[in-house]
Tab-separated table of C-alpha atoms and ligand atoms in Angstrom:
chain	number	residue	atom	x	y	z
M	1	MET	CA	47.007	-54.147	55.219
M	2	GLN	CA	47.205	-51.047	57.431
M	3	ASP	CA	43.143	-49.894	57.628
M	4	MET	CA	43.033	-46.188	56.116
M	5	ASN	CA	43.725	-43.298	57.830
M	6	PRO	CA	40.788	-40.635	58.776
M	7	THR	CA	43.222	-37.687	58.495
M	8	ASP	CA	44.094	-38.657	54.748
M	9	VAL	CA	40.239	-38.589	53.981
M	10	PRO	CA	38.660	-35.060	53.962
M	11	GLY	CA	34.974	-34.138	54.197
M	12	ASP	CA	32.451	-36.383	54.555
M	13	SER	CA	32.944	-40.248	54.324
M	14	ARG	CA	31.408	-43.551	54.966
M	15	GLU	CA	33.512	-46.211	56.523
M	16	VAL	CA	33.605	-50.127	54.673
M	17	LEU	CA	35.140	-53.060	55.968
M	18	LEU	CA	36.694	-55.156	53.130
M	19	HIS	CA	37.441	-58.993	53.117
M	20	LEU	CA	40.435	-59.885	51.098
M	21	PHE	CA	40.891	-62.740	49.677
M	22	ASP	CA	43.714	-64.174	52.113
M	23	GLY	CA	41.194	-64.095	54.742
M	24	THR	CA	42.673	-60.588	56.248
M	25	GLN	CA	40.412	-57.158	56.606
M	26	ARG	CA	40.961	-53.577	55.845
M	27	LYS	CA	38.938	-50.820	57.207
M	28	VAL	CA	38.389	-48.509	54.445
M	29	LEU	CA	36.644	-44.795	53.962
M	30	ILE	CA	35.383	-43.915	51.141
M	31	THR	CA	33.808	-40.500	49.584
M	32	ASP	CA	31.830	-39.791	46.340
M	33	GLU	CA	34.849	-37.581	44.641
M	34	GLU	CA	35.784	-38.891	41.485
M	35	THR	CA	39.732	-38.444	39.882
M	36	PRO	CA	39.309	-37.935	36.205
M	37	TYR	CA	41.614	-40.009	34.707
M	38	PRO	CA	45.171	-38.258	33.066
M	39	GLU	CA	44.539	-37.765	29.470
M	40	GLY	CA	46.923	-39.456	27.220
M	41	LYS	CA	48.707	-41.331	30.539
M	42	LEU	CA	48.756	-45.024	30.778
M	43	ILE	CA	49.080	-46.586	34.691
M	44	VAL	CA	51.803	-49.237	35.143
M	45	SER	CA	52.302	-51.250	37.535
M	46	ARG	CA	54.314	-54.565	37.773
M	47	THR	CA	54.314	-57.328	40.611
M	48	ASP	CA	56.498	-59.930	41.793
M	49	PRO	CA	54.931	-63.844	41.159
M	50	GLU	CA	52.869	-63.333	44.666
M	51	GLY	CA	51.099	-60.089	43.767
M	52	ARG	CA	53.260	-57.541	45.816
M	53	ILE	CA	54.100	-54.382	43.729
M	54	THR	CA	57.915	-54.001	42.752
M	55	HIS	CA	57.276	-50.875	40.298
M	56	CYS	CA	54.347	-48.319	39.570
M	57	ASN	CA	54.762	-45.500	37.240
M	58	GLN	CA	54.235	-41.814	37.859
M	59	SER	CA	51.000	-41.807	37.058
M	60	PHE	CA	49.982	-44.598	39.397
M	61	VAL	CA	51.478	-42.718	42.322
M	62	ASP	CA	49.632	-39.619	40.989
M	63	MET	CA	46.356	-41.630	41.158
M	64	SER	CA	46.456	-43.754	43.858
M	65	GLY	CA	47.382	-40.480	46.169
M	66	TYR	CA	50.033	-42.207	48.217
M	67	GLU	CA	54.013	-41.860	48.318
M	68	GLU	CA	56.074	-44.184	45.897
M	69	ASP	CA	57.586	-46.193	49.172
M	70	GLU	CA	53.835	-46.069	50.673
M	71	ILE	CA	53.064	-48.529	47.453
M	72	ILE	CA	56.016	-50.637	46.511
M	73	GLY	CA	56.030	-53.963	48.271
M	74	GLN	CA	52.063	-53.820	48.793
M	75	PRO	CA	49.481	-55.608	46.592
M	76	HIS	CA	47.254	-54.282	44.984
M	77	ALA	CA	44.102	-54.322	47.029
M	78	LEU	CA	45.900	-51.278	48.185
M	79	LEU	CA	43.583	-49.887	45.802
M	80	ARG	CA	40.643	-52.166	46.315
M	81	HIS	CA	37.160	-50.630	46.077
M	82	PRO	CA	34.418	-52.087	48.187
M	83	ASP	CA	32.078	-51.314	45.216
M	84	MET	CA	33.997	-53.720	42.980
M	85	PRO	CA	33.035	-57.433	43.379
M	86	ALA	CA	35.446	-60.080	44.735
M	87	ALA	CA	34.591	-62.486	41.797
M	88	ALA	CA	35.980	-59.888	39.089
M	89	PHE	CA	39.640	-60.264	40.616
M	90	LYS	CA	38.702	-64.217	41.119
M	91	ASP	CA	38.521	-64.135	37.631
M	92	LEU	CA	41.768	-62.036	37.319
M	93	TRP	CA	43.795	-63.968	39.027
M	94	GLU	CA	42.868	-67.587	37.684
M	95	THR	CA	43.174	-65.387	34.204
M	96	VAL	CA	46.981	-64.567	34.444
M	97	LYS	CA	48.000	-67.628	36.516
M	98	GLU	CA	47.199	-69.796	33.496
M	99	GLY	CA	49.397	-68.019	31.621
M	100	LYS	CA	46.799	-65.616	29.816
M	101	LYS	CA	45.626	-61.914	29.674
M	102	TRP	CA	43.068	-60.324	31.575
M	103	HIS	CA	41.043	-57.153	30.540
M	104	GLY	CA	38.423	-55.391	32.463
M	105	TYR	CA	36.970	-52.158	33.933
M	106	VAL	CA	37.962	-51.612	37.414
M	107	LYS	CA	37.027	-49.143	40.294
M	108	ASN	CA	39.915	-47.899	42.273
M	109	LEU	CA	40.125	-46.447	45.573
M	110	ARG	CA	42.425	-43.868	46.240
M	111	LYS	CA	44.404	-42.884	49.549
M	112	ASP	CA	42.090	-40.041	49.903
M	113	GLY	CA	38.752	-42.298	49.791
M	114	GLY	CA	37.897	-40.920	46.630
M	115	TYR	CA	37.854	-43.450	43.572
M	116	TYR	CA	38.733	-43.565	39.729
M	117	TRP	CA	37.839	-45.725	37.011
M	118	VAL	CA	40.291	-47.611	34.198
M	119	TYR	CA	40.406	-50.242	31.733
M	120	ALA	CA	42.765	-52.541	32.665
M	121	THR	CA	44.938	-55.168	31.210
M	122	VAL	CA	46.824	-57.309	33.364
M	123	ILE	CA	49.483	-59.797	31.629
M	124	PRO	CA	52.235	-62.538	33.415
M	125	ASN	CA	55.534	-61.800	32.897
M	126	VAL	CA	56.799	-65.259	30.971
M	127	ARG	CA	60.706	-65.975	30.796
M	128	ASN	CA	61.939	-68.978	29.924
M	129	GLY	CA	58.530	-70.239	30.437
M	130	GLU	CA	58.290	-69.517	33.667
M	131	ILE	CA	55.830	-66.406	35.346
M	132	VAL	CA	58.201	-64.176	37.172
M	133	GLY	CA	55.702	-61.563	37.721
M	134	TYR	CA	52.643	-59.428	36.413
M	135	THR	CA	52.610	-56.331	34.881
M	136	SER	CA	48.832	-53.974	34.576
M	137	VAL	CA	48.731	-51.241	32.076
M	138	ARG	CA	45.243	-49.274	32.666
M	139	ARG	CA	44.107	-46.468	30.014
M	140	LYS	CA	40.883	-44.525	30.077
M	141	PRO	CA	37.541	-46.212	29.774
M	142	SER	CA	34.935	-44.323	28.090
M	143	GLN	CA	31.873	-43.046	30.271
M	144	LYS	CA	29.396	-45.468	28.454
M	145	LYS	CA	31.455	-48.920	29.375
M	146	ILE	CA	31.897	-47.325	32.884
M	147	GLU	CA	28.295	-47.201	33.222
M	148	ASP	CA	27.981	-50.764	32.288
M	149	ALA	CA	30.572	-51.982	34.709
M	150	ILE	CA	28.873	-50.239	37.608
M	151	SER	CA	25.431	-51.854	36.418
M	152	THR	CA	27.554	-55.628	35.892
M	153	TYR	CA	28.897	-54.711	39.262
M	154	ALA	CA	25.722	-53.923	41.463
M	155	SER	CA	24.057	-57.523	40.353
M	156	MET	CA	27.204	-59.256	41.047
M	157	SER	CA	27.745	-58.144	44.662
J	1	MET	CA	77.501	-61.387	1.234
J	2	PRO	CA	77.340	-57.795	3.614
J	3	TYR	CA	75.005	-57.654	6.523
J	4	GLN	CA	72.073	-55.490	5.765
J	5	PHE	CA	70.741	-52.579	8.392
J	6	THR	CA	67.709	-51.050	7.968
J	7	VAL	CA	65.440	-48.709	9.889
J	8	SER	CA	61.658	-48.278	10.357
J	9	PRO	CA	59.897	-46.934	7.681
J	10	ASP	CA	58.582	-44.240	9.487
J	11	PHE	CA	61.410	-42.250	8.594
J	12	GLY	CA	61.062	-39.288	5.914
J	13	PRO	CA	64.003	-38.565	3.493
J	14	ASP	CA	66.268	-36.601	5.098
J	15	GLN	CA	66.213	-38.740	8.147
J	16	LEU	CA	67.305	-41.595	5.575
J	17	ALA	CA	70.030	-39.809	4.897
J	18	ASN	CA	71.723	-39.687	8.257
J	19	TRP	CA	70.866	-43.203	8.909
J	20	HIS	CA	73.127	-43.813	5.736
J	21	ILE	CA	75.412	-41.704	7.671
J	22	PHE	CA	74.756	-43.872	10.549
J	23	ASN	CA	75.647	-47.271	8.742
J	24	THR	CA	78.610	-46.295	7.443
J	25	TRP	CA	79.909	-45.435	11.391
J	26	LEU	CA	78.264	-48.878	12.274
J	27	GLN	CA	80.532	-50.474	9.328
J	28	ARG	CA	83.676	-48.872	10.842
J	29	GLN	CA	82.912	-49.785	14.369
J	30	LEU	CA	81.915	-53.175	13.672
J	31	ALA	CA	84.794	-53.264	10.766
J	32	ILE	CA	82.321	-55.235	8.969
J	33	ASP	CA	80.495	-54.612	5.115
J	34	ILE	CA	77.003	-53.640	5.806
J	35	HIS	CA	74.707	-52.602	3.378
J	36	PHE	CA	71.681	-49.926	4.062
J	37	GLU	CA	68.084	-51.243	2.906
J	38	THR	CA	65.553	-49.062	3.040
J	39	PHE	CA	61.579	-50.634	2.372
J	40	GLY	CA	58.647	-48.496	1.439
J	41	SER	CA	56.278	-49.880	3.962
J	42	PHE	CA	55.928	-51.737	7.079
J	43	ASP	CA	54.908	-55.066	5.682
J	44	ALA	CA	57.464	-54.869	2.725
J	45	GLN	CA	59.958	-54.618	5.933
J	46	ARG	CA	57.985	-57.159	7.974
J	47	GLN	CA	58.247	-59.586	4.679
J	48	ALA	CA	62.436	-58.986	4.588
J	49	ILE	CA	62.646	-59.988	7.985
J	50	SER	CA	60.961	-63.173	7.752
J	51	GLU	CA	63.131	-63.876	5.062
J	52	GLY	CA	66.006	-63.198	7.340
J	53	LYS	CA	67.412	-60.329	5.067
J	54	VAL	CA	67.416	-58.291	7.886
J	55	ASP	CA	70.942	-58.091	10.471
J	56	ILE	CA	70.447	-55.316	11.972
J	57	ILE	CA	67.392	-53.012	12.632
J	58	TYR	CA	66.358	-49.749	14.385
J	59	ALA	CA	62.853	-50.760	15.065
J	60	ASN	CA	59.923	-49.542	16.717
J	61	PRO	CA	58.762	-50.804	19.793
J	62	TYR	CA	56.036	-52.542	18.023
J	63	ASP	CA	58.286	-54.299	15.472
J	64	ALA	CA	60.318	-54.841	18.222
J	65	SER	CA	58.407	-57.353	20.125
J	66	PHE	CA	58.056	-59.920	16.986
J	67	LEU	CA	61.876	-59.121	16.299
J	68	VAL	CA	63.182	-60.206	19.724
J	69	ARG	CA	60.459	-62.793	20.694
J	70	GLU	CA	59.956	-64.274	17.214
J	71	LYS	CA	62.942	-63.768	14.929
J	72	GLY	CA	65.681	-64.102	17.982
J	73	PHE	CA	66.855	-60.224	17.748
J	74	VAL	CA	68.672	-58.578	20.816
J	75	ALA	CA	68.024	-55.233	21.814
J	76	VAL	CA	71.415	-53.045	22.263
J	77	ALA	CA	70.538	-49.337	22.781
J	78	SER	CA	68.079	-47.142	22.541
J	79	PRO	CA	67.790	-43.155	22.538
J	80	HIS	CA	66.575	-41.281	25.054
J	81	HIS	CA	63.687	-40.443	23.174
J	82	SER	CA	60.071	-42.125	23.459
J	83	ASP	CA	57.458	-42.441	20.735
J	84	GLU	CA	54.289	-40.770	21.736
J	85	THR	CA	51.058	-40.197	19.753
J	86	THR	CA	49.276	-37.374	18.436
J	87	VAL	CA	45.793	-37.031	17.641
J	88	ALA	CA	44.285	-34.070	15.834
J	89	VAL	CA	40.955	-32.879	13.806
J	90	PRO	CA	40.782	-29.544	11.114
J	91	ALA	CA	41.243	-26.339	13.140
J	92	ASP	CA	37.650	-25.404	11.994
J	93	SER	CA	35.954	-29.048	13.320
J	94	PRO	CA	33.275	-28.616	15.727
J	95	VAL	CA	34.874	-31.534	17.522
J	96	ASP	CA	36.826	-30.356	20.373
J	97	SER	CA	37.773	-33.295	22.557
J	98	ILE	CA	38.208	-37.358	21.808
J	99	GLU	CA	34.830	-37.404	23.532
J	100	SER	CA	32.990	-35.316	21.114
J	101	LEU	CA	34.698	-37.705	17.930
J	102	GLU	CA	31.581	-39.919	16.676
J	103	ALA	CA	30.720	-43.473	15.243
J	104	GLY	CA	31.859	-43.751	11.592
J	105	CYS	CA	34.239	-41.105	12.149
J	106	ARG	CA	37.114	-41.061	9.095
J	107	ILE	CA	40.828	-41.425	10.517
J	108	ALA	CA	43.921	-40.341	8.725
J	109	GLN	CA	46.947	-42.518	9.399
J	110	THR	CA	50.307	-43.616	8.292
J	111	ASP	CA	50.564	-47.834	8.411
J	112	ASP	CA	53.065	-47.168	11.482
J	113	PRO	CA	52.047	-50.209	13.750
J	114	ASP	CA	52.778	-48.269	16.730
J	115	ILE	CA	50.886	-45.239	16.110
J	116	SER	CA	47.974	-46.532	14.887
J	117	MET	CA	47.523	-48.978	17.691
J	118	MET	CA	47.902	-45.874	20.299
J	119	GLY	CA	45.955	-43.639	18.602
J	120	MET	CA	42.680	-46.437	18.550
J	121	ILE	CA	43.834	-46.453	22.428
J	122	LEU	CA	43.413	-42.579	22.504
J	123	LEU	CA	39.820	-42.935	20.554
J	124	GLU	CA	38.231	-45.622	23.350
J	125	PRO	CA	37.246	-42.659	25.444
J	126	ALA	CA	34.570	-42.201	22.704
J	127	ASP	CA	33.936	-45.227	22.222
J	128	LEU	CA	35.423	-45.667	18.720
J	129	HIS	CA	37.633	-48.865	17.395
J	130	SER	CA	38.046	-50.167	13.971
J	131	GLY	CA	34.734	-51.919	13.816
J	132	ASN	CA	33.221	-47.998	13.972
J	133	THR	CA	35.331	-46.199	12.156
J	134	LYS	CA	36.704	-46.026	8.690
J	135	THR	CA	40.718	-46.267	8.157
J	136	LEU	CA	42.003	-43.742	5.528
J	137	VAL	CA	45.835	-45.015	5.334
J	138	GLN	CA	48.145	-42.205	3.887
J	139	ASP	CA	51.822	-42.461	3.007
J	140	SER	CA	53.240	-39.533	5.507
J	141	TYR	CA	52.633	-37.340	7.999
J	142	ILE	CA	52.435	-34.398	5.513
J	143	GLN	CA	49.866	-36.815	3.786
J	144	VAL	CA	47.534	-37.339	6.718
J	145	ALA	CA	47.830	-33.569	7.696
J	146	LYS	CA	46.779	-32.927	4.220
J	147	ALA	CA	43.824	-35.627	4.300
J	148	LEU	CA	42.777	-33.255	7.501
J	149	ILE	CA	42.718	-30.381	5.835
J	150	GLN	CA	41.161	-31.180	2.784
J	151	ASN	CA	38.422	-32.454	5.011
J	152	ASN	CA	39.027	-35.947	3.255
J	153	ALA	CA	39.653	-37.404	6.910
J	154	ASP	CA	37.724	-36.336	10.628
J	155	VAL	CA	41.007	-37.262	12.677
J	156	GLY	CA	44.406	-38.064	12.174
J	157	PHE	CA	47.434	-39.643	14.016
J	158	PHE	CA	50.660	-38.551	13.910
J	159	LEU	CA	54.233	-39.610	15.722
J	160	SER	CA	54.062	-36.685	17.800
J	161	ASP	CA	57.949	-35.815	16.428
J	162	ALA	CA	56.285	-35.334	13.130
J	163	TYR	CA	53.445	-33.254	14.376
J	164	GLU	CA	56.207	-31.017	15.956
J	165	GLY	CA	57.876	-30.834	12.665
J	166	LEU	CA	54.901	-30.005	10.514
J	167	SER	CA	55.588	-26.175	9.447
J	168	ASN	CA	53.315	-23.328	11.328
J	169	LEU	CA	51.063	-22.954	8.300
J	170	VAL	CA	50.072	-26.817	8.344
J	171	LYS	CA	49.883	-26.700	11.837
J	172	SER	CA	47.484	-23.826	12.190
J	173	GLN	CA	44.763	-25.498	9.765
J	174	LEU	CA	45.213	-28.129	12.343
J	175	LYS	CA	43.818	-28.474	16.293
J	176	PRO	CA	45.642	-31.450	18.226
J	177	LEU	CA	43.101	-32.976	21.078
J	178	VAL	CA	45.381	-35.078	22.651
J	179	SER	CA	48.780	-36.194	22.659
J	180	SER	CA	50.368	-39.813	24.796
J	181	ASP	CA	52.619	-39.373	27.433
J	182	ILE	CA	53.647	-42.758	27.632
J	183	GLN	CA	57.646	-42.387	27.996
J	184	ILE	CA	58.544	-45.718	28.615
J	185	VAL	CA	57.933	-46.698	25.025
J	186	SER	CA	60.649	-45.789	22.259
J	187	HIS	CA	62.458	-47.279	19.272
J	188	ALA	CA	65.272	-49.673	19.697
J	189	LEU	CA	68.627	-50.845	17.830
J	190	LEU	CA	68.491	-54.580	17.391
J	191	LEU	CA	70.845	-57.201	16.344
J	192	GLY	CA	70.111	-60.121	14.531
J	193	PRO	CA	70.968	-63.738	15.531
J	194	PRO	CA	74.648	-64.024	13.140
J	195	LEU	CA	75.571	-60.859	15.026
J	196	LEU	CA	75.037	-61.189	18.672
J	197	ASP	CA	78.276	-62.074	19.785
J	198	ARG	CA	78.940	-58.165	18.865
J	199	ARG	CA	76.202	-57.027	21.385
J	200	GLU	CA	78.544	-55.763	24.340
J	201	GLU	CA	81.203	-54.420	21.829
J	202	LEU	CA	78.125	-52.265	20.033
J	203	GLN	CA	76.816	-51.161	23.282
J	204	ASP	CA	80.472	-49.517	24.395
J	205	ARG	CA	80.797	-47.881	20.983
J	206	LEU	CA	77.525	-46.392	20.866
J	207	GLN	CA	77.830	-45.267	24.786
J	208	ALA	CA	80.735	-43.349	24.084
J	209	MET	CA	79.407	-42.207	20.196
J	210	SER	CA	78.280	-38.765	22.554
J	211	GLU	CA	81.786	-37.894	23.657
J	212	GLN	CA	83.022	-37.745	20.367
J	213	PRO	CA	82.264	-34.879	18.211
J	214	GLN	CA	82.070	-36.727	15.270
J	215	GLY	CA	79.801	-38.906	16.625
J	216	LYS	CA	78.033	-35.915	18.593
J	217	ASN	CA	77.319	-34.471	15.513
J	218	LEU	CA	75.482	-37.487	13.868
J	219	LEU	CA	73.835	-37.915	16.871
J	220	ASP	CA	72.451	-34.653	16.722
J	221	SER	CA	71.485	-34.815	13.047
J	222	LEU	CA	69.403	-38.020	13.947
J	223	GLY	CA	67.654	-35.725	16.429
J	224	PHE	CA	68.795	-38.204	19.597
J	225	LYS	CA	70.671	-36.853	23.130
J	226	ASP	CA	72.530	-40.222	23.197
J	227	TRP	CA	72.288	-43.960	23.145
J	228	LYS	CA	71.064	-45.930	26.373
J	229	PRO	CA	71.702	-49.420	26.774
J	230	VAL	CA	69.008	-51.387	26.745
J	231	ASP	CA	69.623	-54.787	28.899
J	232	GLU	CA	67.081	-57.386	27.784
J	233	GLU	CA	64.586	-57.366	31.095
J	234	GLU	CA	64.112	-53.853	29.765
J	235	MET	CA	63.509	-54.918	26.789
J	236	GLU	CA	60.862	-57.518	27.845
J	237	PHE	CA	59.327	-55.148	29.933
J	238	MET	CA	58.532	-52.845	26.993
J	239	ILE	CA	57.133	-55.533	25.024
J	240	ASP	CA	55.186	-57.080	27.268
J	241	LEU	CA	53.617	-53.214	27.630
J	242	ILE	CA	52.947	-53.119	24.188
J	243	ASP	CA	51.576	-56.438	24.557
J	244	ALA	CA	49.283	-55.763	26.656
J	245	LEU	CA	48.349	-52.408	25.284
J	246	ALA	CA	47.862	-54.655	21.789
J	247	ALA	CA	44.733	-56.389	23.428
T	301	LIG	C1	49.403	-56.796	38.146
T	301	LIG	C2	48.114	-56.495	38.931
T	301	LIG	C3	47.472	-55.484	38.893
T	301	LIG	C4	46.447	-55.414	39.703
T	301	LIG	N1	45.737	-54.094	39.647
T	301	LIG	C5	45.008	-53.765	40.473
T	301	LIG	C6	43.972	-52.494	40.721
T	301	LIG	O1	44.533	-51.650	39.784
T	301	LIG	N2	42.826	-52.749	41.713
T	301	LIG	C7	42.477	-53.464	42.399
T	301	LIG	O2	41.803	-53.070	43.205
T	301	LIG	N3	43.552	-54.453	42.119
T	301	LIG	C8	43.611	-54.985	41.211
T	301	LIG	N4	44.716	-56.144	41.044
T	301	LIG	C9	44.146	-57.515	41.667
T	301	LIG	C10	44.698	-57.510	43.247
T	301	LIG	O3	45.874	-58.327	43.289
T	301	LIG	C11	43.710	-57.564	44.184
T	301	LIG	O4	43.300	-59.209	43.616
T	301	LIG	C12	42.300	-57.061	44.010
T	301	LIG	O5	42.760	-55.830	44.823
T	301	LIG	C13	41.318	-57.597	45.439
T	301	LIG	O6	42.094	-57.833	46.706
T	301	LIG	P1	41.687	-59.695	47.379
T	301	LIG	O7	42.258	-60.354	46.153
T	301	LIG	O8	42.889	-59.351	48.281
T	301	LIG	O9	40.475	-59.874	47.545
T	301	LIG	C14	45.853	-56.427	40.657
T	301	LIG	C15	46.408	-57.859	40.116
T	301	LIG	C16	47.397	-57.794	39.209
T	301	LIG	C17	48.411	-59.267	39.297
């Protein structure tokens, strides 16, 4: 995946090297700017069986800060924030590949280096007994759940 | 024996009269005998479905998952109209955001499973769930409004269309906190196993409905612009979404 572009990230930022599951690396730039979850909305995306994004709704586009054509075809690791422990995503993938639902609190990285928290559910799309893709629906988490997640994730990494 | 048509029990009596006319239209289009049956509650309707007593249904998205995945129904079409949920409190309530609602609060709602699911999701940011709130089931959205106005409930869940349809006098005594904006989820017309071979034909007729004066009038009275065909994958996607939300 492409490194983040400094011209997309306004203000002070820190550079972090992410080590992705497939062995590749991505240079990301992060800021402390939180974008509040949009009231009443769901952030929805779907992928093919390999995890490449095939569809996303307008809230997904708005919150990510990317244009839709920069998102489609990419893996969700486009949103991977360095504060998220790799173990959380390992658990996600193991769960959904078994055909089960996964839930968790996720801190996502925006194109502008800022972040937003979601409560995410990921489910496999099963058609005629086969997994043909995955769908994720994210909703607004409570402040308390975010604080719990921050301390859990800090102790995991 | 005539076939049975029913609609999701979330409609009031005025609407049911229009659905009765729709049933007449359906009979003419498919040239079959269809009886329009209504149920007083979601439970009674589910029971009838389990007993195989429903052949055509205008179902809410929540029931649609059960009908398609467990009962062999197929989706035919859906109106351009999404189902959204509004959460409101009494106008004089000190609460002015979801986050200021507290554990122990009393929730007035109908037995509509879609709206109660979405309503509870909208309360999650306040760490509220079925375990720390009290649910007061009402017979209609008017009753939900009354429960709030009379301070018998602290917060109420409404189908957004029903909220909008309340009189100004009633609305002036309520304060909406948030409305969902999901867009993807809507009711759909479904055919049961005995009528599966009529699906395409019905889809064509429904699509043509808005082009005929009579059909157009009927659509208007149901509050729809037109019917949009729904293919299997679209329906499966909506069901996956509901499934993810229900967890
Ligand atoms: C349907 C679906 C949605 C996902 N959504 C996100 C997301 O919003 N943010 C995120 O960081 N990872 C998400 N993931 C996990 C990523 O695929 C990936 O595992 C993660 O970003 C960590 O990257 P890595 O596995 O390449 O190390 C999602 C996975 C699936 C299957």
